[in-house]
PQR file with spaces between the fields and no chain letter, atoms N, CA, C, O and H, PARSE charges and radii, in Angstrom:
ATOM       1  N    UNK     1       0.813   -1.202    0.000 -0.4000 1.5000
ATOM       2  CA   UNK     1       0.000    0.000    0.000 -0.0000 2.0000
ATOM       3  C    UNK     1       0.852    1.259    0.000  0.5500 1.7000
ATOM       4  O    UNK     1       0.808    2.303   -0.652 -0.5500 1.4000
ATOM       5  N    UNK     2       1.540    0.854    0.835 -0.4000 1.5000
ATOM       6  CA   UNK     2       3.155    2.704    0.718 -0.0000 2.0000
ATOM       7  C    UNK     2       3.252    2.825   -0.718  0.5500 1.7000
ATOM       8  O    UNK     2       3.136    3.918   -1.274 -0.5500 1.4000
ATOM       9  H    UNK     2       1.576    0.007    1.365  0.4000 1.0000
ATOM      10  N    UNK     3       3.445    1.826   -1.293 -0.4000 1.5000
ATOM      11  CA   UNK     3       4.055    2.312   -2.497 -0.0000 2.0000
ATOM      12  C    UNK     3       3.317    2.377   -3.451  0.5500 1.7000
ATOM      13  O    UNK     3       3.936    2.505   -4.507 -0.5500 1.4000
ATOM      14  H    UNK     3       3.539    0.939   -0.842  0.4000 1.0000
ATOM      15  N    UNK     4       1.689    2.327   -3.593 -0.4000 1.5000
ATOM      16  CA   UNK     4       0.336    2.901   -3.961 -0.0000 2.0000
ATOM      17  C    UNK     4       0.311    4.862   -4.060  0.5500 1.7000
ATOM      18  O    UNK     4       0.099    5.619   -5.008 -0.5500 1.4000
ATOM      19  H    UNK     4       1.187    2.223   -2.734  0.4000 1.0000
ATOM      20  N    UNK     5       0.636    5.113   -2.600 -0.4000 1.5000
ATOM      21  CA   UNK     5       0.192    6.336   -2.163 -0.0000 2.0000
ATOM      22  C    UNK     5       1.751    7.153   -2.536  0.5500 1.7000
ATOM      23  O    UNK     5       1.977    8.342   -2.308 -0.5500 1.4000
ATOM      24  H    UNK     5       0.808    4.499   -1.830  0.4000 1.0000
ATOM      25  N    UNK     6       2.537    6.348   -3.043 -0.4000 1.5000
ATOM      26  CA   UNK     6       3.888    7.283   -3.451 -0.0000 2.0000
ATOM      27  C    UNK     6       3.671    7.251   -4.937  0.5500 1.7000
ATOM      28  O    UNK     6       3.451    8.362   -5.419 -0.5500 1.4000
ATOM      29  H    UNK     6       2.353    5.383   -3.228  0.4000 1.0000
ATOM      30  N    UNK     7       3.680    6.256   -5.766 -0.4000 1.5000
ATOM      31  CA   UNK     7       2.990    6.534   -6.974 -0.0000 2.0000
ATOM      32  C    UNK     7       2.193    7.831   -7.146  0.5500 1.7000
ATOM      33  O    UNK     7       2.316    8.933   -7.681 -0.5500 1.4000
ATOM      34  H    UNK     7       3.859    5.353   -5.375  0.4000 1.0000
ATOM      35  N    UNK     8       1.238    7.073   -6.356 -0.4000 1.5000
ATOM      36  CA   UNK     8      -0.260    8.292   -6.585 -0.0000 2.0000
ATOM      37  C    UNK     8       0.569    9.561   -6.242  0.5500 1.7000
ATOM      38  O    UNK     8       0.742   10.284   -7.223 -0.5500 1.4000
ATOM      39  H    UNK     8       1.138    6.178   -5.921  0.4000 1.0000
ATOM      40  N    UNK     9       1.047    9.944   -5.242 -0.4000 1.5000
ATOM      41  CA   UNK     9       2.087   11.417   -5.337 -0.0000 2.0000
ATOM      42  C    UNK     9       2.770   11.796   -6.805  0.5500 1.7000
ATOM      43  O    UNK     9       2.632   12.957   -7.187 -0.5500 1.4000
ATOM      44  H    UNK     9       0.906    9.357   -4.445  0.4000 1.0000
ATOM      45  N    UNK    10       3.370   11.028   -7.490 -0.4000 1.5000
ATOM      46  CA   UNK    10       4.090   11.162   -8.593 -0.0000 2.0000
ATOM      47  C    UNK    10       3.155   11.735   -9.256  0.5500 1.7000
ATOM      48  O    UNK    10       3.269   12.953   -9.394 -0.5500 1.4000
ATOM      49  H    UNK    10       3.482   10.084   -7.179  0.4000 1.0000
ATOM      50  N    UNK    11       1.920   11.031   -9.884 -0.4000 1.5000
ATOM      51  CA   UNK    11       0.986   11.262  -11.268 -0.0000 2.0000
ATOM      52  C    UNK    11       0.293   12.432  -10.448  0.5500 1.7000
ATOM      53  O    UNK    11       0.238   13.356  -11.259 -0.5500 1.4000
ATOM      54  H    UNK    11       1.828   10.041   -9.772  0.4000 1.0000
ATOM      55  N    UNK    12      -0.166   12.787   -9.460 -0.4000 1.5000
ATOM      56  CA   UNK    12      -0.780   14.253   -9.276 -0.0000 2.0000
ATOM      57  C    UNK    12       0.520   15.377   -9.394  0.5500 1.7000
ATOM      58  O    UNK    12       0.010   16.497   -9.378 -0.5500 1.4000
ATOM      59  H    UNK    12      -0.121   12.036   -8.801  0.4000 1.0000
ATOM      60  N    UNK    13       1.790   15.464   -9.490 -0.4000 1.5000
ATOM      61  CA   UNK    13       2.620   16.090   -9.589 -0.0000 2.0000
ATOM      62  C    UNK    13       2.688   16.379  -10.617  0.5500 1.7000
ATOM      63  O    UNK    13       2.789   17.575  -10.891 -0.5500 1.4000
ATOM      64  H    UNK    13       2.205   14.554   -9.503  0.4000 1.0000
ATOM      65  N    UNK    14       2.657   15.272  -11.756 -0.4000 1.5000
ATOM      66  CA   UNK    14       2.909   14.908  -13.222 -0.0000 2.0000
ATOM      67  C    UNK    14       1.281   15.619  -13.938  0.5500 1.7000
ATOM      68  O    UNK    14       1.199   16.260  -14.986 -0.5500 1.4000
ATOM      69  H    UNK    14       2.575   14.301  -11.533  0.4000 1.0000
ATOM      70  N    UNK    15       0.295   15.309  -13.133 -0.4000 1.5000
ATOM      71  CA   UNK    15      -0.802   15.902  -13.823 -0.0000 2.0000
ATOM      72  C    UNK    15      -1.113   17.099  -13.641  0.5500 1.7000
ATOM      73  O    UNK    15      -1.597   17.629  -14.641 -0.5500 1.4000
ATOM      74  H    UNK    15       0.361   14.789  -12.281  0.4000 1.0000
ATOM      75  N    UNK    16      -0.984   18.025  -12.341 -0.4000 1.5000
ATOM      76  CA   UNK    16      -0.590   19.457  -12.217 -0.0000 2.0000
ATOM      77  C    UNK    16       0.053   20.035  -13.184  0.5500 1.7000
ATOM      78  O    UNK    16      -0.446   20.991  -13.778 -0.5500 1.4000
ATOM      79  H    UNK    16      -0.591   17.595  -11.529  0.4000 1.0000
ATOM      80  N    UNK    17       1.351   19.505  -13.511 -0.4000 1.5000
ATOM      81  CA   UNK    17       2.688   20.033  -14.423 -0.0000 2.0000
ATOM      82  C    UNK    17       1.696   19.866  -15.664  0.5500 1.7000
ATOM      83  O    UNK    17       1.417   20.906  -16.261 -0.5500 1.4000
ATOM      84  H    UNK    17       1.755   18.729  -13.028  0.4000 1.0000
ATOM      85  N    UNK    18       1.178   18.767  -16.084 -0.4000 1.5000
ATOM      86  CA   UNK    18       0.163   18.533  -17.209 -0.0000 2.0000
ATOM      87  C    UNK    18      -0.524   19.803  -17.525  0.5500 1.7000
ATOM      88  O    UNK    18      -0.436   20.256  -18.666 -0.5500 1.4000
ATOM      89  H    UNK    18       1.404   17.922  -15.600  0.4000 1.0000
ATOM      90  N    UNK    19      -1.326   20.528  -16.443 -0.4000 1.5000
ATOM      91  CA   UNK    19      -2.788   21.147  -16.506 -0.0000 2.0000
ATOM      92  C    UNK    19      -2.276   22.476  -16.506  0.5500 1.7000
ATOM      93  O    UNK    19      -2.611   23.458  -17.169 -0.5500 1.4000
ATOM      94  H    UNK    19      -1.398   20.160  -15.516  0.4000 1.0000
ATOM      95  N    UNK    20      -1.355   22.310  -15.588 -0.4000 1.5000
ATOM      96  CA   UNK    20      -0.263   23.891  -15.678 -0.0000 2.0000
ATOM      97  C    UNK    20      -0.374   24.776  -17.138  0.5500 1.7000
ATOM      98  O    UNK    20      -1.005   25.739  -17.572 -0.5500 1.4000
ATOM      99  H    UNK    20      -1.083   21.512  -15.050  0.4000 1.0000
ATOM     100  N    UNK    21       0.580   23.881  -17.567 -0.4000 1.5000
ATOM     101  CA   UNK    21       1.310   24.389  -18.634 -0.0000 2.0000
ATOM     102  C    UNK    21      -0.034   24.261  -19.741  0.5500 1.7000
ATOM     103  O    UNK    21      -0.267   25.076  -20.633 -0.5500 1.4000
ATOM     104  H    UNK    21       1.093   23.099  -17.214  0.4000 1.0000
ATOM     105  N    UNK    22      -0.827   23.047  -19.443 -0.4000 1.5000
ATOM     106  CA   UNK    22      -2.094   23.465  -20.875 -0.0000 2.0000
ATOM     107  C    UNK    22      -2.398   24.886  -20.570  0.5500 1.7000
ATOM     108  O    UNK    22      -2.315   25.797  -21.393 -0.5500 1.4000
ATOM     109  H    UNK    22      -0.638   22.385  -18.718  0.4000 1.0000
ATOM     110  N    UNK    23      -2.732   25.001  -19.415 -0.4000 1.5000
ATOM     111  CA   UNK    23      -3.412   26.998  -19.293 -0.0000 2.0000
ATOM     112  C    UNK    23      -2.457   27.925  -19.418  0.5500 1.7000
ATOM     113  O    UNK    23      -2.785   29.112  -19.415 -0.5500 1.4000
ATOM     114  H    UNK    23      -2.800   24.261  -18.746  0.4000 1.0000
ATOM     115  N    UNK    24      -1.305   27.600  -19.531 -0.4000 1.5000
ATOM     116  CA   UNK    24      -0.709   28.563  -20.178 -0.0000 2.0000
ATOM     117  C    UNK    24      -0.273   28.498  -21.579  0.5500 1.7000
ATOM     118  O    UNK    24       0.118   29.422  -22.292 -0.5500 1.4000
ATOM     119  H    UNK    24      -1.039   26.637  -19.533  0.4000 1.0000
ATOM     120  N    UNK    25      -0.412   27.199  -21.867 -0.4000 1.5000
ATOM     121  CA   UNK    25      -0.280   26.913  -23.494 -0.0000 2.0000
ATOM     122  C    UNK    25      -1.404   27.732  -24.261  0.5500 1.7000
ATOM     123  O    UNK    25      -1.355   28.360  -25.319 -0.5500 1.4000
ATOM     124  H    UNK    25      -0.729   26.448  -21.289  0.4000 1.0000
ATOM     125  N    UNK    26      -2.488   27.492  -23.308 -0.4000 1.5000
ATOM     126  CA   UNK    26      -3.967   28.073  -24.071 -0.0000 2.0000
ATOM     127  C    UNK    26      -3.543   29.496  -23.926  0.5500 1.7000
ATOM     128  O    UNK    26      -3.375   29.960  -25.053 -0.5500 1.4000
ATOM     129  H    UNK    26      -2.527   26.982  -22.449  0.4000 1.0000
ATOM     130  N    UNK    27      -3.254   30.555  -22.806 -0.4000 1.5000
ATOM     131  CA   UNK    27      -3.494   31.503  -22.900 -0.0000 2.0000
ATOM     132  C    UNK    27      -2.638   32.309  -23.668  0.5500 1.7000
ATOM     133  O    UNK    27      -3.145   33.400  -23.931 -0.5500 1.4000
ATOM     134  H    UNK    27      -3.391   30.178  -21.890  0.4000 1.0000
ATOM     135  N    UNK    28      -1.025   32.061  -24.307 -0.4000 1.5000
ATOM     136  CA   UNK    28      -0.368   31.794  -25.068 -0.0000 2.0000
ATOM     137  C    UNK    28      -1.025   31.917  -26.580  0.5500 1.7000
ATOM     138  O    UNK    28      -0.714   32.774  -27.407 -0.5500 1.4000
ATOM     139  H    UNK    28      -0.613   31.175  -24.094  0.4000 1.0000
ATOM     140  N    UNK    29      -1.887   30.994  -26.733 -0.4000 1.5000
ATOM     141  CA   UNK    29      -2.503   30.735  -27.851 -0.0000 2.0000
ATOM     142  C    UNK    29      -3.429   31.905  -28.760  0.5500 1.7000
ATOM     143  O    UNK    29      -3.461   32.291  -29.929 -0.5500 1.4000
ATOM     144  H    UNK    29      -2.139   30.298  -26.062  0.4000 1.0000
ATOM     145  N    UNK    30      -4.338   32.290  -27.145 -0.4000 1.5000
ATOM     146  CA   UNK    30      -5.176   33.240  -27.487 -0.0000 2.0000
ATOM     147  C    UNK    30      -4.359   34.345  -27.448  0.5500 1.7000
ATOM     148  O    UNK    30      -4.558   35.065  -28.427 -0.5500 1.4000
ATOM     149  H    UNK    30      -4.312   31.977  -26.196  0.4000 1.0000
ATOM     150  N    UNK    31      -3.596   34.720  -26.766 -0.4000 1.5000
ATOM     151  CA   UNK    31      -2.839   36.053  -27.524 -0.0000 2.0000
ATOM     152  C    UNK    31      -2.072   35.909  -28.912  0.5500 1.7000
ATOM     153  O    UNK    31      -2.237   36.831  -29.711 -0.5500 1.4000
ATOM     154  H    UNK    31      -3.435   34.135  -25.971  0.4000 1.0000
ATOM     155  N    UNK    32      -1.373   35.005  -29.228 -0.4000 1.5000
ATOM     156  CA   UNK    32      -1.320   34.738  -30.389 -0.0000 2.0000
ATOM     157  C    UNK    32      -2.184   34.800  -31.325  0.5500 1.7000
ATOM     158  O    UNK    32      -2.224   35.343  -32.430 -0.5500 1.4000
ATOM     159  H    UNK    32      -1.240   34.255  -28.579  0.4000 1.0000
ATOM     160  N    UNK    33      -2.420   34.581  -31.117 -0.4000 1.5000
ATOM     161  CA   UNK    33      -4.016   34.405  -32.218 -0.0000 2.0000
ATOM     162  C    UNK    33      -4.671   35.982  -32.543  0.5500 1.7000
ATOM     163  O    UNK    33      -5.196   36.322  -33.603 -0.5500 1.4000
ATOM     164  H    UNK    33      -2.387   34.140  -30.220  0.4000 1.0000
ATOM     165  N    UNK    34      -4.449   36.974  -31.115 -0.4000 1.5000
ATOM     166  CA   UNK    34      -5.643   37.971  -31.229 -0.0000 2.0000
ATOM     167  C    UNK    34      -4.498   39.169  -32.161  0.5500 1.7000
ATOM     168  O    UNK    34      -4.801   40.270  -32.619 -0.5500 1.4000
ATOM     169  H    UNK    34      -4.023   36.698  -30.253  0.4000 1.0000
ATOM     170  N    UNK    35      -3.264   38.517  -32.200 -0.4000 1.5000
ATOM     171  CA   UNK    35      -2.197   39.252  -32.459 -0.0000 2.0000
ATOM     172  C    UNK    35      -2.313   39.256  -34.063  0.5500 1.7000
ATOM     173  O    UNK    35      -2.473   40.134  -34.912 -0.5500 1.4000
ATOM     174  H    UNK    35      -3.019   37.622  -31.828  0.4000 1.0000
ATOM     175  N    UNK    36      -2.165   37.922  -34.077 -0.4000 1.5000
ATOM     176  CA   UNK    36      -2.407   37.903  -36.121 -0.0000 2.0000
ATOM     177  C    UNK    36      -3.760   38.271  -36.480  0.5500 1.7000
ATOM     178  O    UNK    36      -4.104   38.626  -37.607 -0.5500 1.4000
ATOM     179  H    UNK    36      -2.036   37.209  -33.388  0.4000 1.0000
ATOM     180  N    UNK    37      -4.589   38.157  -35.359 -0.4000 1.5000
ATOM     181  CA   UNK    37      -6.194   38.845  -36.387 -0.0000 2.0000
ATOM     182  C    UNK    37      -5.926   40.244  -36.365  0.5500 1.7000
ATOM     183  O    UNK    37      -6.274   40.737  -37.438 -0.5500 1.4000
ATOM     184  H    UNK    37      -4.310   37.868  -34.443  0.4000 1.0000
ATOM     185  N    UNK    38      -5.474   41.041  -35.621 -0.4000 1.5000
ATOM     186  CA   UNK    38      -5.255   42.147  -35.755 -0.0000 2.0000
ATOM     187  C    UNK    38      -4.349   43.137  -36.676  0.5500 1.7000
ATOM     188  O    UNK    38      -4.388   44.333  -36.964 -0.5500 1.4000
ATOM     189  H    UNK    38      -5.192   40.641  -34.749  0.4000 1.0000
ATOM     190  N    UNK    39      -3.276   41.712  -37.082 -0.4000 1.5000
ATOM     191  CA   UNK    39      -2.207   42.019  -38.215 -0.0000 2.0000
ATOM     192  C    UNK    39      -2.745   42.488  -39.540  0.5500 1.7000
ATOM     193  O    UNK    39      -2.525   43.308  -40.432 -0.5500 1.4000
ATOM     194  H    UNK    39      -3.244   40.741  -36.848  0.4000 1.0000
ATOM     195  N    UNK    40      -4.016   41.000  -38.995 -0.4000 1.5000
ATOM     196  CA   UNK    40      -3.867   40.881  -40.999 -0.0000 2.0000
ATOM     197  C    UNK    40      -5.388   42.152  -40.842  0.5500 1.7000
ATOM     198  O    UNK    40      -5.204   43.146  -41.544 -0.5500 1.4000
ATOM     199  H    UNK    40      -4.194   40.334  -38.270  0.4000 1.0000
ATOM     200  N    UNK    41      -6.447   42.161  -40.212 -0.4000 1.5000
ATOM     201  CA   UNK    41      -7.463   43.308  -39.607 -0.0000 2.0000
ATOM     202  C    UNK    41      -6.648   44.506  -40.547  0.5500 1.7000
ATOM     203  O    UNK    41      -7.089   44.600  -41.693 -0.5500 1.4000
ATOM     204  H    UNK    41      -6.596   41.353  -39.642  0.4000 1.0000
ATOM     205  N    UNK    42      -5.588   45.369  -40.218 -0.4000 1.5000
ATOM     206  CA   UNK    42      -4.735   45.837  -40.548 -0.0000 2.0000
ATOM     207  C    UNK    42      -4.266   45.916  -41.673  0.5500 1.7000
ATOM     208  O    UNK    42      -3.217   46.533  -41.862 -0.5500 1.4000
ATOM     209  H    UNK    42      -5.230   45.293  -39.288  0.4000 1.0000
């Protein structure tokens, strides 16, 4: 069972780092994005 609940520590570490970086991948994205509509807008 210890070594259940140390696992399970790993993948919530690993899935944080996961979810992290998607919301900043996304928000990343959308400025990107609002950047070239405005280029080509232009």
């Amino acid at each position: 069972m210890a070594g259940n609940k140390m696992e399970l520590k790993a993948h919530e570490g690993t899935y944080s780092g996961f979810i992290t970086l998607l919301k900043v991948g996304t928000a990343v994205s959308v400025v990107v994005a609002a950047i070239v509509v405005l280029l080509i807008a232009n």
